[in-house]
């Protein structure tokens, strides 16, 4: 599917195909890919790389356009089971138009980060900034999920939440690789003169490099925390299970002690109190006293 936009009053607005200079291609079919390769003269390998989640970020200079592969976080769904993943996006910058190939829609008209756009090159930089911002938002979500899972692990006696934490840690490794890959791309854009960026655009590019570095450091901190605390959280689950077994043992022994007292007085032999009218209540009191003595002994030993 192809969506058509144009730049008006420093904003991205919907447009008809005749006036559009911003083309958003969402999950192109094989027919649409062939049409892009034929009409726009896109490199077939680069076009397929734009939708390959394992592709690294890079920039390529063609005869009539510049092609960029950028990493961005994949939209999370409940089916991912706390596994955050990354995807790729292709940006093809021509002299008078820009072509974006992605697996998810980009909110040009509603996202405030796509304001104050004057040129196609500034839109290119805004797209890079949007990817960085998207990573930052996902890292905040990862932090919230991590805190929630940690609270559940502290009370859990099963491995379900621990497995979720492992998936979360694995996703952060993917994020680190993707953010670092984008960092290399931003470095190449900073060092190149082929794009002919003006002073405002070059300043924006420097800000993006700083934001991406901060994003990488945050992801690295979260990843190190999750990895270093994983063994401790596994021990918590094991300790919770041990506490449960200890509680069950206390209950079992506490039941066995009065049962032994009652059983002793219920044997089929001549025993004291057999002819006493208050024998039932006396035996009941003895059983209660035995439970009290057991708990007193338990407290004394501090088991």
Short mmCIF file of C-alpha atoms in Angstrom, two decimals:
data_model
loop_
_atom_site.label_atom_id
_atom_site.label_comp_id
_atom_site.label_asym_id
_atom_site.label_seq_id
_atom_site.Cartn_x
_atom_site.Cartn_y
_atom_site.Cartn_z
CA UNK A 1 0.00 0.00 0.00
CA UNK A 2 1.27 3.46 -0.91
CA UNK A 3 0.32 6.63 0.96
CA UNK A 4 0.93 10.06 -0.55
CA UNK A 5 2.03 13.16 1.36
CA UNK A 6 3.51 16.54 0.62
CA UNK A 7 5.26 19.29 2.59
CA UNK A 8 3.06 22.35 3.16
CA UNK A 9 3.57 25.14 5.71
CA UNK A 10 6.47 23.18 7.25
CA UNK A 11 4.20 20.19 7.92
CA UNK A 12 3.49 16.82 6.32
CA UNK A 13 -0.05 16.64 4.94
CA UNK A 14 -1.96 14.10 2.88
CA UNK A 15 -1.85 14.70 -0.83
CA UNK A 16 -2.95 13.29 -4.14
CA UNK A 17 -0.42 11.26 -6.17
CA UNK A 18 0.14 14.08 -8.69
CA UNK A 19 1.32 16.62 -6.07
CA UNK A 20 2.96 14.23 -3.60
CA UNK A 21 6.69 14.31 -2.94
CA UNK A 22 6.63 12.01 0.12
CA UNK A 23 5.68 8.39 -0.61
CA UNK A 24 5.01 5.95 2.23
CA UNK A 25 5.09 2.29 1.10
CA UNK A 26 3.71 -0.11 3.71
CA UNK A 27 4.49 -3.82 3.43
CA UNK A 28 4.81 -3.79 -0.36
CA UNK A 29 3.70 -6.85 -2.27
CA UNK A 30 5.93 -8.54 -4.83
CA UNK A 31 4.13 -6.64 -7.61
CA UNK A 32 4.68 -3.32 -5.83
CA UNK A 33 8.36 -4.16 -5.28
CA UNK A 34 8.81 -4.92 -8.95
CA UNK A 35 7.08 -1.64 -9.83
CA UNK A 36 9.39 0.31 -7.50
CA UNK A 37 12.45 -1.36 -8.96
CA UNK A 38 11.25 -0.63 -12.51
CA UNK A 39 9.92 2.93 -12.14
CA UNK A 40 12.14 4.32 -9.36
CA UNK A 41 15.26 2.31 -10.34
CA UNK A 42 15.78 1.09 -6.79
CA UNK A 43 18.37 -1.56 -6.14
CA UNK A 44 16.58 -4.88 -5.62
CA UNK A 45 18.84 -5.98 -2.77
CA UNK A 46 18.51 -2.64 -0.98
CA UNK A 47 14.72 -2.72 -1.33
CA UNK A 48 14.51 -6.19 0.18
CA UNK A 49 16.92 -5.12 2.93
CA UNK A 50 14.49 -2.37 3.91
CA UNK A 51 12.11 -5.05 5.25
CA UNK A 52 14.73 -7.45 6.60
CA UNK A 53 14.85 -7.31 10.44
CA UNK A 54 18.36 -8.79 10.44
CA UNK A 55 19.81 -6.13 8.13
CA UNK A 56 22.23 -3.60 9.64
CA UNK A 57 21.93 0.15 9.19
CA UNK A 58 23.83 1.52 6.23
CA UNK A 59 23.88 4.23 3.57
CA UNK A 60 24.40 3.74 -0.16
CA UNK A 61 24.82 6.37 -2.87
CA UNK A 62 23.18 5.59 -6.19
CA UNK A 63 23.30 7.62 -9.39
CA UNK A 64 20.04 9.51 -8.77
CA UNK A 65 19.25 8.92 -5.09
CA UNK A 66 20.62 8.08 -1.64
CA UNK A 67 19.42 4.87 0.06
CA UNK A 68 19.43 4.43 3.84
CA UNK A 69 18.57 1.35 5.90
CA UNK A 70 17.57 2.34 9.43
CA UNK A 71 16.79 0.15 12.44
CA UNK A 72 13.65 0.79 14.48
CA UNK A 73 11.75 -1.10 17.18
CA UNK A 74 9.09 -3.50 16.02
CA UNK A 75 5.56 -2.84 17.23
CA UNK A 76 4.97 -4.99 20.30
CA UNK A 77 2.06 -7.41 20.56
CA UNK A 78 0.88 -9.75 23.33
CA UNK A 79 1.89 -12.74 21.20
CA UNK A 80 5.56 -11.75 21.53
CA UNK A 81 5.56 -12.83 25.21
CA UNK A 82 7.73 -9.92 26.41
CA UNK A 83 10.14 -10.40 23.50
CA UNK A 84 10.92 -6.94 22.11
CA UNK A 85 12.23 -7.13 18.57
CA UNK A 86 13.60 -4.75 15.93
CA UNK A 87 12.78 -4.19 12.29
CA UNK A 88 14.24 -2.20 9.41
CA UNK A 89 13.05 0.77 7.38
CA UNK A 90 14.28 1.95 3.99
CA UNK A 91 14.55 5.64 3.09
CA UNK A 92 15.26 6.55 -0.53
CA UNK A 93 16.04 10.25 -0.98
CA UNK A 94 15.75 11.66 -4.50
CA UNK A 95 16.29 15.26 -5.54
CA UNK A 96 12.59 16.16 -5.54
CA UNK A 97 10.94 13.33 -3.61
CA UNK A 98 11.50 10.85 -0.81
CA UNK A 99 10.37 7.23 -0.71
CA UNK A 100 9.92 5.39 2.62
CA UNK A 101 9.51 1.61 2.80
CA UNK A 102 8.40 0.22 6.15
CA UNK A 103 6.41 -2.58 7.74
CA UNK A 104 4.45 -0.18 9.98
CA UNK A 105 2.81 3.17 9.41
CA UNK A 106 4.50 6.39 10.51
CA UNK A 107 2.20 9.09 11.98
CA UNK A 108 3.34 12.02 9.84
CA UNK A 109 0.19 14.09 10.41
CA UNK A 110 -0.22 13.48 14.16
CA UNK A 111 3.31 13.13 15.51
CA UNK A 112 4.67 16.48 16.72
CA UNK A 113 8.21 15.43 15.87
CA UNK A 114 7.39 15.85 12.19
CA UNK A 115 6.79 19.60 12.57
CA UNK A 116 9.00 22.38 11.21
CA UNK A 117 10.00 20.44 8.11
CA UNK A 118 11.30 22.65 5.32
CA UNK A 119 13.12 20.27 2.99
CA UNK A 120 13.21 16.59 2.15
CA UNK A 121 16.60 16.33 3.86
CA UNK A 122 15.11 17.70 7.07
CA UNK A 123 12.36 15.07 6.76
CA UNK A 124 15.07 12.43 6.43
CA UNK A 125 16.65 13.61 9.67
CA UNK A 126 13.26 13.76 11.37
CA UNK A 127 12.69 10.12 10.41
CA UNK A 128 15.99 9.18 12.03
CA UNK A 129 14.97 11.13 15.12
CA UNK A 130 11.61 9.35 15.19
CA UNK A 131 13.38 5.97 15.26
CA UNK A 132 15.53 7.11 18.18
CA UNK A 133 12.47 8.46 19.98
CA UNK A 134 10.66 5.16 19.36
CA UNK A 135 13.54 3.24 20.95
CA UNK A 136 13.46 5.55 23.98
CA UNK A 137 9.72 4.99 24.41
CA UNK A 138 10.17 1.23 24.26
CA UNK A 139 12.99 1.40 26.81
CA UNK A 140 10.65 3.19 29.23
CA UNK A 141 8.11 0.42 28.69
CA UNK A 142 10.80 -2.21 29.26
CA UNK A 143 11.71 -0.53 32.56
CA UNK A 144 8.08 -0.54 33.71
CA UNK A 145 7.59 -4.18 32.69
CA UNK A 146 10.83 -5.14 34.43
CA UNK A 147 9.67 -3.55 37.71
CA UNK A 148 6.31 -5.27 37.45
CA UNK A 149 7.89 -8.66 36.73
CA UNK A 150 10.32 -8.19 39.61
CA UNK A 151 7.45 -7.64 42.04
CA UNK A 152 5.73 -10.77 40.76
CA UNK A 153 8.93 -12.82 40.96
CA UNK A 154 9.34 -11.80 44.62
CA UNK A 155 6.02 -13.52 45.36
CA UNK A 156 6.16 -16.29 42.77
CA UNK A 157 7.00 -19.98 43.18
CA UNK A 158 7.01 -20.81 39.46
CA UNK A 159 9.34 -20.01 36.57
CA UNK A 160 6.81 -18.23 34.34
CA UNK A 161 7.76 -14.68 35.28
CA UNK A 162 11.45 -15.60 35.30
CA UNK A 163 11.14 -16.79 31.68
CA UNK A 164 9.44 -13.49 30.81
CA UNK A 165 12.42 -11.68 32.34
CA UNK A 166 14.81 -13.74 30.20
CA UNK A 167 12.83 -12.73 27.09
CA UNK A 168 13.01 -9.10 28.15
CA UNK A 169 16.77 -9.32 28.60
CA UNK A 170 17.16 -10.97 25.19
CA UNK A 171 15.15 -8.18 23.55
CA UNK A 172 17.45 -5.56 25.07
CA UNK A 173 20.43 -7.25 23.40
CA UNK A 174 18.68 -6.82 20.04
CA UNK A 175 18.00 -3.19 20.90
CA UNK A 176 21.65 -2.58 21.75
CA UNK A 177 22.77 -3.98 18.40
CA UNK A 178 20.16 -1.94 16.51
CA UNK A 179 20.91 1.33 18.31
CA UNK A 180 24.64 0.84 17.81
CA UNK A 181 24.00 0.15 14.11
CA UNK A 182 22.06 3.43 13.84
CA UNK A 183 24.95 5.16 15.59
CA UNK A 184 27.32 4.06 12.83
CA UNK A 185 24.87 5.40 10.25
CA UNK A 186 24.65 8.77 11.98
CA UNK A 187 28.44 8.92 12.14
CA UNK A 188 28.68 8.34 8.39
CA UNK A 189 26.10 11.07 7.74
CA UNK A 190 28.09 13.45 9.92
CA UNK A 191 31.33 12.79 8.06
CA UNK A 192 29.94 12.86 4.53
CA UNK A 193 29.57 15.96 2.37
CA UNK A 194 27.50 14.31 -0.37
CA UNK A 195 24.13 15.25 1.16
CA UNK A 196 25.04 18.96 1.25
CA UNK A 197 23.26 19.64 4.53
CA UNK A 198 22.79 23.26 5.59
CA UNK A 199 23.78 24.57 9.01
CA UNK A 200 20.37 23.92 10.60
CA UNK A 201 20.24 20.37 9.28
CA UNK A 202 23.81 19.67 10.36
CA UNK A 203 23.01 20.94 13.86
CA UNK A 204 19.96 18.67 13.95
CA UNK A 205 22.16 15.75 12.90
CA UNK A 206 24.54 16.46 15.78
CA UNK A 207 21.61 16.50 18.21
CA UNK A 208 20.45 13.16 16.83
CA UNK A 209 23.89 11.66 17.39
CA UNK A 210 23.80 12.80 21.03
CA UNK A 211 20.26 11.47 21.55
CA UNK A 212 21.19 8.13 20.02
CA UNK A 213 24.26 7.86 22.27
CA UNK A 214 22.10 8.53 25.32
CA UNK A 215 19.60 5.95 24.10
CA UNK A 216 22.39 3.38 23.76
CA UNK A 217 23.68 4.08 27.28
CA UNK A 218 20.20 3.68 28.76
CA UNK A 219 19.65 0.39 26.92
CA UNK A 220 23.08 -0.80 28.07
CA UNK A 221 22.30 0.03 31.70
CA UNK A 222 18.96 -1.78 31.57
CA UNK A 223 20.56 -4.78 29.89
CA UNK A 224 23.36 -4.99 32.47
CA UNK A 225 20.91 -4.71 35.36
CA UNK A 226 18.68 -7.46 34.01
CA UNK A 227 21.61 -9.74 33.24
CA UNK A 228 23.37 -9.24 36.58
CA UNK A 229 20.22 -9.73 38.66
CA UNK A 230 18.93 -12.79 36.78
CA UNK A 231 20.66 -15.31 39.08
CA UNK A 232 19.42 -13.46 42.15
CA UNK A 233 15.84 -13.52 40.87
CA UNK A 234 16.12 -17.25 40.16
CA UNK A 235 17.28 -17.72 43.74
CA UNK A 236 14.26 -15.76 44.98
CA UNK A 237 11.89 -18.15 43.19
CA UNK A 238 13.73 -21.13 44.70
CA UNK A 239 13.69 -19.53 48.14
CA UNK A 240 9.95 -18.85 47.87
CA UNK A 241 9.40 -22.53 47.13
CA UNK A 242 11.54 -23.51 50.13
CA UNK A 243 9.49 -21.21 52.36
CA UNK A 244 6.31 -22.86 51.12
CA UNK A 245 7.68 -26.33 51.83
CA UNK A 246 8.76 -25.19 55.30
CA UNK A 247 5.26 -23.85 56.00
CA UNK A 248 3.67 -27.08 54.82
CA UNK A 249 6.03 -29.08 57.06
CA UNK A 250 5.07 -26.94 60.06
CA UNK A 251 1.39 -27.51 59.37
CA UNK A 252 1.92 -31.26 58.89
CA UNK A 253 3.88 -31.69 62.13
CA UNK A 254 1.46 -29.44 64.02
CA UNK A 255 -1.38 -31.73 62.94
CA UNK A 256 0.55 -34.92 63.75
CA UNK A 257 1.30 -33.93 67.39
CA UNK A 258 -2.33 -33.65 68.60
CA UNK A 259 -3.23 -36.63 66.42
CA UNK A 260 -0.67 -38.71 68.35
CA UNK A 261 -2.11 -37.58 71.70
CA UNK A 262 -5.67 -38.42 70.68
CA UNK A 263 -4.59 -41.74 69.17
CA UNK A 264 -2.85 -42.73 72.40
CA UNK A 265 -6.09 -42.37 74.34
CA UNK A 266 -8.19 -44.12 71.72
CA UNK A 267 -6.33 -47.45 71.69
CA UNK A 268 -8.26 -50.65 72.41
CA UNK A 269 -6.58 -51.21 75.81
CA UNK A 270 -7.18 -50.18 79.38
CA UNK A 271 -5.75 -46.68 79.86
CA UNK A 272 -6.23 -43.95 82.46
CA UNK A 273 -9.30 -41.70 82.20
CA UNK A 274 -11.28 -44.43 80.42
CA UNK A 275 -14.02 -44.26 83.05
CA UNK A 276 -13.72 -40.53 83.75
CA UNK A 277 -16.76 -38.45 82.69
CA UNK A 278 -14.64 -35.51 81.52
CA UNK A 279 -12.14 -37.65 79.64
CA UNK A 280 -13.01 -36.15 76.23
CA UNK A 281 -12.33 -32.59 77.34
CA UNK A 282 -9.18 -33.53 79.18
CA UNK A 283 -7.80 -35.30 76.11
CA UNK A 284 -8.78 -32.29 73.96
CA UNK A 285 -6.92 -29.97 76.32
CA UNK A 286 -3.87 -32.23 76.25
CA UNK A 287 -3.93 -32.16 72.42
CA UNK A 288 -4.12 -28.36 72.46
CA UNK A 289 -1.30 -28.14 74.97
CA UNK A 290 0.83 -30.41 72.76
CA UNK A 291 0.29 -28.03 69.81
CA UNK A 292 1.28 -25.08 71.99
CA UNK A 293 4.40 -26.85 73.21
CA UNK A 294 5.33 -27.73 69.63
CA UNK A 295 5.08 -24.10 68.43
CA UNK A 296 6.99 -22.89 71.52
CA UNK A 297 9.77 -25.38 70.74
CA UNK A 298 9.72 -24.25 67.09
CA UNK A 299 10.09 -20.60 68.10
CA UNK A 300 12.82 -21.45 70.59
CA UNK A 301 14.85 -23.20 67.87
CA UNK A 302 14.09 -20.35 65.40
CA UNK A 303 13.42 -22.79 62.58
#
